[in-house]
Amino acid sequence: MNDGTSRESIDPETTPEALVERFGRDLINDFDLDDPAFNDRFDETLNFMVRKCPVVHSTVGKGYYLINTQDDVRAAAQNWQTFSSAKGYMPNRPDGLPYLMPEESDPPIHTRWRRVLNPHLSPKVCASYEQAVRDDANELIDRFIERGECEFISEFGALLPGWAFFKNVLGLPIDDLAMLVNGVEEGTFAPDLDARAKHFAGVFEYLETHLKWRSTQPSRGDLIDTILAGVTYDDGTIAPWEHKVSILVDLTFGGIATTTFVMGSAIHHLATHPDQRQLLIDQPVLVENAIEEYARFFPPVVALGRTATSDVEVSGTSIKEGEFVMLAYACASRDPRHMDEPEKIDVRREGIPHSTFGVGPHRCIGSNLARVELTATLEEWLKRIPEFRVKSGGEPTYVTGFLRSMRSLHLEW
Amino acid sequence: MKVHIDEIKCSGHGRCAKYAPNVFKLSDDDGYNADRGQTIEVPAGEEENAQLGIKSCPERALIIVED
Ligand code: HEM
Ligand code: SF4
């Protein structure tokens, strides 16, 4: 290594023994997204992997790879021909779970749907929801501000995204939101795989019932009507009913299960970093940067999967046709090859190309709405509750798999 | 300065227009870069913003074709 010629020389930090000693397992050959140690040492593991382990393998279930550098993640995400979404995005997918459109499809089917759905979640349309989302943020804050404390996740973070999406975009009642949030959360993280499938089935059933009901109602010209109108695929077939249901399910998963984590993490960071909080209060123009920085650093989508459609090599690792490959967006967003000091949070950062919202044709369709929700949260919160801290004993708790979620965060002011 | 917007790679992150609103426009309809597949001229004085917009594109869809 020292003479610069022996490229094959061994990095003492990545030998199986060194990895077991440091991380409790051989990250490179025996990775596990669901390992509690990954949850506990999330940042350290991501920072290490993006630098030292461009590709890692897991032997859990049917096994899967994780691609970790920004260049490799971008290349794979854009190359849908080789890294197909049509076999699902979850590793060790529960049997019988229907595929979710548009996420679990490839072009041209995917393109047909995105073309009709995109206009409902464009930056322009989402900007028109901004005032309503701000009002909702204030309504939530009204409920607890006088109390001088709150549990941020259940009283704000898990509610605002659902309200924003259901009220403005879907026109769905928010009464059943708690049930759906729980169904999505348990469907993702329940330790028992059968239980996961059952929770997902509950969410499907609820949304299908709503879609059916809407098909009997006069058109409102909204997103639901666009889903009901459907699309014609390139081979002339018309999208079947199940695809329409799955579109609504996929949107709902995305709409309620992700933004909460960025909100909670941002508010926690501001609660524990008064200097950054003051910076945002003094210079509100920085909020926009702050949101990108928090999204970069606190990724609710750790990694999403593809299936290799042919043998392929990624940073020296051969991957065989049919293997499951996860794009570690969380690692790619802190690649030191593309930004300085990626392990540091700085709300002043500008123009960092992060991959929190995914890369390639599956780029998060809700990214514009999520940004509106995050802006409303930071701006309204800092206006109403400029001074706040974590309640003693109320530190955040997390759960992690291919998604990461914050379970609770107790604040006081 | 001229920039080409890759028609296929652009997937509508909208970062380019955030950082360089006088250079890059998003389509009102779908929010993707409005000049996808085309080469645009960066107005004089906007080079720095354009650079930031180019850098922030997660898809590397913006290519400088002429300095
Ligand atoms: C901070 C919040 C959010 C984050 C970090 C996030 C992240 C992501 C990521 C990484 C993908 C890429 C999937 C892939 O590569 O296969 C994605 C796709 C998607 N997201 Fe989000 N999301 C967020 C909020 C939302 C919201 C609010 C919605 C709904 C309104 C939503 C709906 C979707 C849908 C439907 C897809 C699939 C798009 C496709 O496959 O074409 N997401 N999201
Ligand atoms: S940032 Fe890149 S992907 Fe996003 S709209 Fe602009 S050119 Fe397209």
XYZ file of C-alpha atoms and ligand atoms in Angstrom:
531
model
C 0.000 0.000 0.000
C 2.801 2.401 0.899
C 4.609 2.148 -2.395
C 1.384 2.782 -4.233
C 1.777 -0.246 -6.480
C 0.224 -3.139 -4.554
C -3.394 -2.298 -5.204
C -4.471 -5.662 -3.859
C -3.010 -5.004 -0.424
C -5.362 -5.565 2.448
C -6.958 -2.709 4.354
C -6.597 -3.641 8.030
C -9.929 -1.925 8.743
C -11.917 -4.216 6.460
C -10.626 -7.662 7.345
C -13.412 -9.921 8.648
C -11.769 -9.918 12.096
C -11.542 -6.120 12.257
C -15.156 -5.781 11.128
C -16.424 -8.280 13.684
C -14.509 -6.523 16.398
C -15.802 -3.085 15.449
C -19.348 -3.775 14.222
C -20.116 -7.159 15.755
C -20.292 -8.794 12.329
C -18.465 -9.015 9.027
C -20.278 -6.133 7.329
C -18.892 -6.957 3.917
C -19.954 -10.596 3.695
C -22.654 -10.795 6.341
C -24.532 -7.512 6.390
C -28.047 -7.275 7.852
C -30.279 -4.217 7.531
C -32.421 -5.496 10.411
C -29.513 -6.006 12.827
C -30.239 -3.922 15.960
C -26.580 -2.879 15.890
C -27.205 -1.189 12.523
C -30.056 0.739 14.122
C -27.912 1.723 17.113
C -24.821 2.693 15.144
C -26.516 3.929 12.019
C -24.309 6.939 11.253
C -21.062 5.189 12.008
C -21.975 2.222 9.821
C -23.081 4.369 6.882
C -19.985 6.562 7.085
C -17.755 3.516 7.203
C -19.458 1.631 4.390
C -19.492 4.491 1.911
C -15.747 4.951 2.411
C -14.546 1.410 2.755
C -17.131 -1.044 1.421
C -18.489 -0.060 -2.003
C -20.537 -3.276 -2.138
C -21.563 -5.519 0.749
C -23.514 -8.776 0.827
C -26.144 -10.124 3.170
C -26.938 -13.787 3.642
C -30.278 -13.117 5.322
C -33.090 -15.087 3.660
C -32.513 -15.225 -0.067
C -29.603 -12.805 0.341
C -29.019 -9.371 -1.137
C -26.266 -6.943 -2.032
C -26.005 -3.323 -0.971
C -24.391 -0.759 -3.316
C -22.982 2.124 -1.294
C -21.106 4.786 -3.269
C -22.815 7.712 -4.943
C -21.417 6.962 -8.405
C -22.425 3.301 -8.273
C -25.863 4.061 -6.839
C -26.522 6.666 -9.533
C -25.328 4.406 -12.323
C -27.440 1.476 -11.122
C -30.524 3.594 -10.426
C -30.409 5.077 -13.927
C -29.753 1.704 -15.534
C -33.184 0.176 -15.023
C -32.559 -2.241 -17.879
C -29.967 -4.071 -15.745
C -31.364 -3.222 -12.316
C -35.059 -3.892 -12.603
C -37.721 -2.772 -10.137
C -40.308 -5.217 -11.444
C -39.474 -7.883 -8.835
C -39.992 -5.547 -5.936
C -38.072 -3.115 -3.753
C -37.979 -5.034 -0.464
C -35.423 -7.658 0.344
C -37.031 -10.993 1.207
C -40.428 -9.766 0.140
C -43.344 -11.446 1.928
C -45.002 -14.015 -0.354
C -48.304 -12.993 -1.861
C -47.810 -9.255 -1.476
C -48.968 -7.690 -4.748
C -46.397 -5.570 -6.576
C -46.782 -1.850 -6.057
C -46.981 0.433 -9.060
C -45.239 2.646 -10.015
C -42.393 1.708 -7.715
C -42.265 -1.961 -8.614
C -42.395 -1.619 -12.369
C -39.970 -0.649 -15.128
C -40.362 1.602 -18.137
C -42.400 1.697 -20.309
C -45.186 0.645 -17.896
C -43.656 2.861 -15.233
C -43.420 5.790 -17.640
C -47.104 5.559 -18.542
C -48.123 5.946 -14.921
C -45.586 8.608 -13.994
C -46.672 10.727 -16.919
C -50.240 10.959 -15.630
C -49.359 11.104 -11.934
C -46.519 13.664 -12.028
C -48.752 16.679 -12.730
C -50.643 16.049 -9.464
C -47.458 16.379 -7.407
C -45.488 18.934 -9.413
C -43.670 21.773 -7.626
C -46.360 24.170 -8.796
C -49.282 22.118 -7.494
C -47.516 21.382 -4.205
C -46.753 25.077 -3.722
C -50.491 25.699 -3.890
C -50.935 23.498 -0.784
C -48.368 25.448 1.201
C -50.764 27.667 3.158
C -53.039 24.745 4.033
C -50.057 22.762 5.315
C -48.858 25.729 7.377
C -52.331 26.082 8.879
C -52.330 22.402 9.770
C -48.893 22.704 11.360
C -50.217 25.551 13.500
C -53.346 23.639 14.417
C -51.195 20.797 15.711
C -48.919 23.174 17.620
C -52.010 24.854 19.177
C -52.913 21.540 20.775
C -49.785 21.322 22.913
C -47.991 24.678 23.015
C -49.530 25.746 26.346
C -48.554 22.437 27.933
C -44.873 23.300 27.493
C -44.039 19.847 26.214
C -44.997 17.273 23.621
C -44.122 13.895 22.208
C -43.142 15.144 18.797
C -43.743 12.012 16.722
C -47.269 11.110 17.793
C -48.434 14.703 18.275
C -46.930 16.282 15.179
C -44.508 14.331 12.997
C -46.706 11.328 12.284
C -49.749 13.527 11.676
C -48.726 16.401 9.435
C -47.618 14.311 6.415
C -50.838 12.293 6.519
C -52.954 15.416 6.848
C -51.100 17.143 4.020
C -51.458 14.191 1.700
C -54.963 13.036 2.593
C -56.632 16.427 2.815
C -54.972 18.170 -0.105
C -54.047 15.472 -2.566
C -56.333 12.488 -2.004
C -59.366 14.146 -0.474
C -59.509 11.279 2.044
C -60.794 11.667 5.615
C -58.049 11.817 8.237
C -60.059 9.868 10.846
C -58.490 6.564 9.877
C -54.995 7.896 9.522
C -53.691 6.425 12.782
C -54.732 2.949 11.687
C -53.006 3.383 8.325
C -49.827 4.831 9.828
C -49.646 1.870 12.182
C -50.351 -0.588 9.359
C -47.532 0.801 7.245
C -45.106 0.971 10.182
C -45.830 -2.595 11.337
C -45.909 -3.834 7.755
C -42.365 -2.535 7.395
C -40.772 -3.261 10.751
C -42.730 -6.069 12.491
C -40.126 -8.715 13.366
C -42.420 -11.487 12.116
C -42.657 -11.573 8.311
C -46.202 -13.003 8.349
C -47.314 -10.190 10.595
C -45.814 -7.730 8.107
C -47.890 -9.226 5.297
C -51.047 -9.063 7.411
C -50.556 -5.385 8.218
C -49.966 -4.543 4.582
C -53.104 -6.462 3.626
C -55.135 -4.262 5.993
C -53.844 -1.112 4.303
C -54.597 -2.515 0.844
C -58.132 -3.401 1.829
C -58.887 0.023 3.248
C -57.573 1.873 0.227
C -59.243 -0.448 -2.269
C -62.595 0.154 -0.584
C -62.084 3.879 -0.916
C -61.078 3.618 -4.555
C -64.167 1.535 -5.297
C -66.384 4.080 -3.612
C -64.810 6.916 -5.568
C -65.468 5.060 -8.810
C -69.199 5.415 -8.057
C -68.924 9.163 -7.404
C -68.869 12.089 -9.839
C -65.357 12.968 -11.011
C -63.447 15.631 -9.072
C -60.575 15.705 -11.554
C -58.125 14.901 -8.781
C -55.359 12.349 -8.348
C -57.822 9.592 -7.469
C -59.757 10.237 -10.673
C -56.517 10.076 -12.631
C -55.805 6.689 -11.060
C -59.336 5.515 -11.842
C -59.061 6.702 -15.441
C -55.973 4.509 -15.698
C -53.470 4.182 -18.500
C -53.011 2.077 -21.605
C -49.747 0.175 -21.748
C -47.602 0.115 -24.873
C -48.880 -3.323 -25.891
C -52.410 -1.942 -26.004
C -53.605 -3.543 -22.756
C -55.430 -1.407 -20.242
C -54.050 -1.187 -16.723
C -56.008 -3.676 -14.595
C -57.842 -2.755 -11.409
C -55.107 -4.266 -9.185
C -52.563 -1.873 -10.653
C -54.797 1.063 -9.793
C -55.189 -0.096 -6.206
C -51.456 -0.566 -5.905
C -50.802 2.972 -7.157
C -52.908 4.334 -4.348
C -51.219 2.048 -1.823
C -47.739 3.022 -2.996
C -48.548 6.715 -2.818
C -49.995 6.290 0.650
C -46.940 4.366 1.891
C -44.712 7.129 0.620
C -47.050 9.857 1.761
C -47.251 8.825 5.395
C -44.216 6.713 6.245
C -41.188 8.790 5.366
C -41.371 12.541 5.927
C -41.981 12.027 9.659
C -38.435 10.798 10.095
C -36.874 13.855 8.452
C -39.116 16.152 10.523
C -38.338 14.406 13.779
C -34.623 14.324 13.043
C -34.522 17.987 12.038
C -36.404 19.083 15.141
C -34.191 16.883 17.314
C -31.093 18.375 15.732
C -32.383 21.906 16.322
C -33.299 21.028 19.903
C -29.737 19.922 20.569
C -27.867 22.507 18.445
C -28.923 25.999 19.565
C -26.332 27.588 17.283
C -27.931 26.103 14.155
C -31.366 26.980 15.496
C -30.354 30.596 15.993
C -28.880 30.660 12.504
C -32.245 29.665 11.009
C -34.117 32.178 13.157
C -31.745 34.999 12.195
C -31.516 34.011 8.535
C -34.779 32.384 7.460
C -33.463 32.119 3.889
C -31.318 29.250 5.158
C -34.367 27.079 5.850
C -34.333 25.869 2.284
C -30.733 24.688 2.583
C -31.440 23.236 5.994
C -34.183 21.049 4.589
C -31.884 19.610 1.944
C -29.207 19.061 4.561
C -31.566 17.308 6.967
C -32.983 15.201 4.147
C -29.435 14.312 3.121
C -28.341 13.341 6.588
C -31.533 11.747 7.934
C -32.742 9.424 5.195
C -36.001 7.597 5.931
C -35.335 5.381 2.922
C -32.068 3.666 3.763
C -31.982 1.488 0.652
C -34.374 0.209 -1.976
C -33.996 -2.875 -4.071
C -33.655 -3.946 -7.660
C -33.150 -7.324 -9.322
C -30.165 -7.858 -11.619
C -31.412 -8.872 -15.064
C -27.961 -10.063 -16.170
C -24.551 -10.732 -14.651
C -22.990 -7.416 -13.774
C -19.928 -6.095 -11.952
C -20.102 -3.229 -9.476
C -16.860 -1.807 -8.044
C -15.143 -5.165 -8.425
C -17.950 -7.314 -7.044
C -19.646 -9.682 -9.495
C -23.369 -9.870 -9.146
C -25.221 -12.699 -10.876
C -28.426 -12.447 -12.861
C -31.424 -12.758 -10.571
C -29.663 -11.502 -7.431
C -31.346 -8.869 -5.303
C -29.447 -5.581 -5.131
C -30.196 -2.679 -2.819
C -29.286 0.896 -3.679
C -28.107 2.411 -0.405
C -29.361 5.953 -0.923
C -28.429 6.686 2.703
C -24.760 5.923 2.047
C -24.680 7.675 -1.319
C -25.864 10.901 0.327
C -22.721 11.019 2.444
C -20.103 10.123 -0.084
C -16.881 12.032 0.685
C -15.994 11.811 -3.013
C -18.762 14.337 -3.672
C -18.836 16.637 -0.635
C -16.639 17.895 2.178
C -17.051 16.454 5.649
C -20.202 14.496 4.850
C -20.510 13.265 8.428
C -21.151 16.830 9.610
C -24.512 18.562 9.533
C -24.371 22.172 8.404
C -27.521 24.035 7.446
C -25.404 26.412 5.372
C -24.448 23.751 2.845
C -25.556 24.551 -0.693
C -26.160 22.435 -3.741
C -25.216 19.031 -2.358
C -26.357 16.289 -4.732
C -27.959 13.944 -2.217
C -29.978 10.866 -3.081
C -32.483 10.840 -0.231
C -35.371 11.054 -2.700
C -33.875 8.364 -4.889
C -32.208 8.656 -8.273
C -33.317 7.628 -11.743
C -36.803 7.240 -13.143
C -38.246 6.265 -9.744
C -37.268 9.599 -8.168
C -39.705 10.181 -5.323
C -42.904 11.502 -6.799
C -43.722 13.048 -3.410
C -40.461 14.982 -3.088
C -42.080 18.315 -3.876
C -44.823 17.738 -1.317
C -42.337 16.519 1.287
C -40.346 19.727 0.840
C -43.479 21.818 1.385
C -44.245 19.871 4.577
C -40.690 20.235 5.857
C -40.587 23.963 5.105
C -43.891 24.526 6.896
C -42.671 22.508 9.872
C -39.368 24.291 10.377
C -40.689 27.777 9.729
C -43.866 27.540 11.787
C -42.207 25.639 14.627
C -39.376 28.132 14.976
C -41.864 31.007 14.899
C -44.060 29.514 17.598
C -41.504 27.624 19.698
C -38.099 29.216 19.112
C -36.611 27.795 22.336
C -37.002 24.097 23.022
C -34.994 21.134 24.235
C -35.162 17.389 24.625
C -36.891 16.419 27.844
C -34.590 14.533 30.135
C -35.078 10.826 29.498
C -36.979 11.641 26.296
C -34.185 11.013 23.808
C -35.385 9.752 20.423
C -35.774 6.043 19.808
C -35.362 4.521 16.363
C -36.147 1.429 14.363
C -34.279 0.589 11.170
C -34.513 -1.849 8.302
C -34.553 -0.774 4.671
C -36.450 2.217 6.063
C -35.560 4.168 9.190
C -38.140 5.568 11.524
C -38.162 7.610 14.738
C -40.522 6.154 17.310
C -40.602 8.910 19.906
C -39.044 12.242 20.809
C -40.052 14.118 23.971
C -39.557 17.873 23.876
C -40.108 20.683 26.377
C -39.913 24.461 26.299
C -21.668 29.121 -21.421
C -23.967 26.439 -22.818
C -25.583 23.590 -20.922
C -27.222 20.485 -22.313
C -30.073 18.911 -20.359
C -30.081 15.155 -20.796
C -33.566 14.132 -21.797
C -33.455 10.695 -20.208
C -31.454 11.389 -17.074
C -33.514 14.360 -15.894
C -36.049 12.905 -13.503
C -37.536 16.023 -12.005
C -35.654 16.708 -8.774
C -36.024 20.392 -9.481
C -32.730 21.335 -7.810
C -31.372 23.127 -10.888
C -34.198 25.661 -10.871
C -33.901 26.185 -7.102
C -30.300 27.266 -7.329
C -30.384 28.905 -10.757
C -33.947 30.082 -11.394
C -32.838 32.469 -14.124
C -31.101 29.698 -16.006
C -33.117 26.539 -15.542
C -36.893 26.424 -15.788
C -39.151 23.623 -14.671
C -42.156 22.601 -16.685
C -45.370 23.834 -15.059
C -46.940 20.558 -15.986
C -44.676 17.881 -14.521
C -41.890 19.765 -12.767
C -39.076 18.272 -14.830
C -36.567 20.575 -16.501
C -38.555 22.381 -19.195
C -35.681 22.184 -21.691
C -35.066 18.478 -21.458
C -33.175 17.195 -24.457
C -32.054 20.696 -25.439
C -28.998 22.881 -25.062
C -29.501 26.259 -23.466
C -27.418 29.409 -23.257
C -26.650 30.633 -19.730
C -27.438 34.372 -19.497
C -24.408 36.560 -18.796
C -23.759 36.944 -15.082
C -25.596 33.736 -14.190
C -22.619 31.416 -14.598
C -22.051 30.941 -10.889
C -25.668 30.064 -10.162
C -25.688 27.753 -13.132
C -22.642 25.936 -11.735
C -24.401 25.434 -8.424
C -27.517 24.146 -10.163
C -25.429 21.772 -12.243
C -23.602 20.478 -9.199
C -26.808 19.919 -7.231
C -28.489 17.752 -9.874
C -28.566 14.246 -8.374
C -28.820 12.730 -11.842
C -25.844 14.545 -13.411
C -28.307 15.420 -16.127
C -26.769 18.840 -16.806
C -23.691 18.868 -18.993
C -21.654 21.958 -19.829
C -21.047 21.773 -23.569
C -19.243 25.084 -23.991
C -17.538 27.292 -21.386
C -38.855 12.993 3.108
C -39.801 12.284 2.565
C -39.604 11.222 1.526
C -38.489 10.505 1.191
C -37.113 10.606 1.793
C -38.856 9.618 0.112
C -37.973 8.764 -0.516
C -38.247 8.061 -1.678
C -37.281 7.321 -2.445
C -35.822 7.148 -2.086
C -37.898 6.811 -3.541
C -37.247 6.024 -4.667
C -37.727 4.658 -4.872
C -36.828 3.781 -5.702
O -35.689 4.134 -6.011
O -37.275 2.686 -6.028
C -39.282 7.216 -3.436
C -40.263 6.873 -4.331
C -41.590 7.166 -4.144
N -42.134 8.000 -3.180
Fe -41.142 8.964 -1.740
N -40.180 9.794 -0.183
C -40.662 10.777 0.652
C -41.932 11.294 0.651
C -42.937 10.858 -0.172
C -44.270 11.404 -0.191
C -44.743 12.562 0.654
C -44.964 10.660 -1.110
C -46.393 10.772 -1.550
C -47.030 11.869 -1.678
C -44.063 9.680 -1.674
C -44.397 8.751 -2.625
C -43.493 8.013 -3.350
C -43.849 7.139 -4.462
C -45.237 6.861 -4.981
C -42.650 6.616 -4.968
C -42.477 5.668 -6.142
C -42.103 6.447 -7.361
C -41.742 5.585 -8.549
O -41.391 4.428 -8.384
O -41.822 6.102 -9.660
N -42.851 9.834 -1.080
N -39.463 7.987 -2.300
S -31.979 18.938 -10.991
Fe -31.458 17.543 -12.630
S -32.998 15.968 -12.570
Fe -33.732 17.692 -11.416
S -35.004 18.868 -12.805
Fe -32.977 19.729 -12.819
S -31.973 18.656 -14.484
Fe -33.755 17.483 -14.015
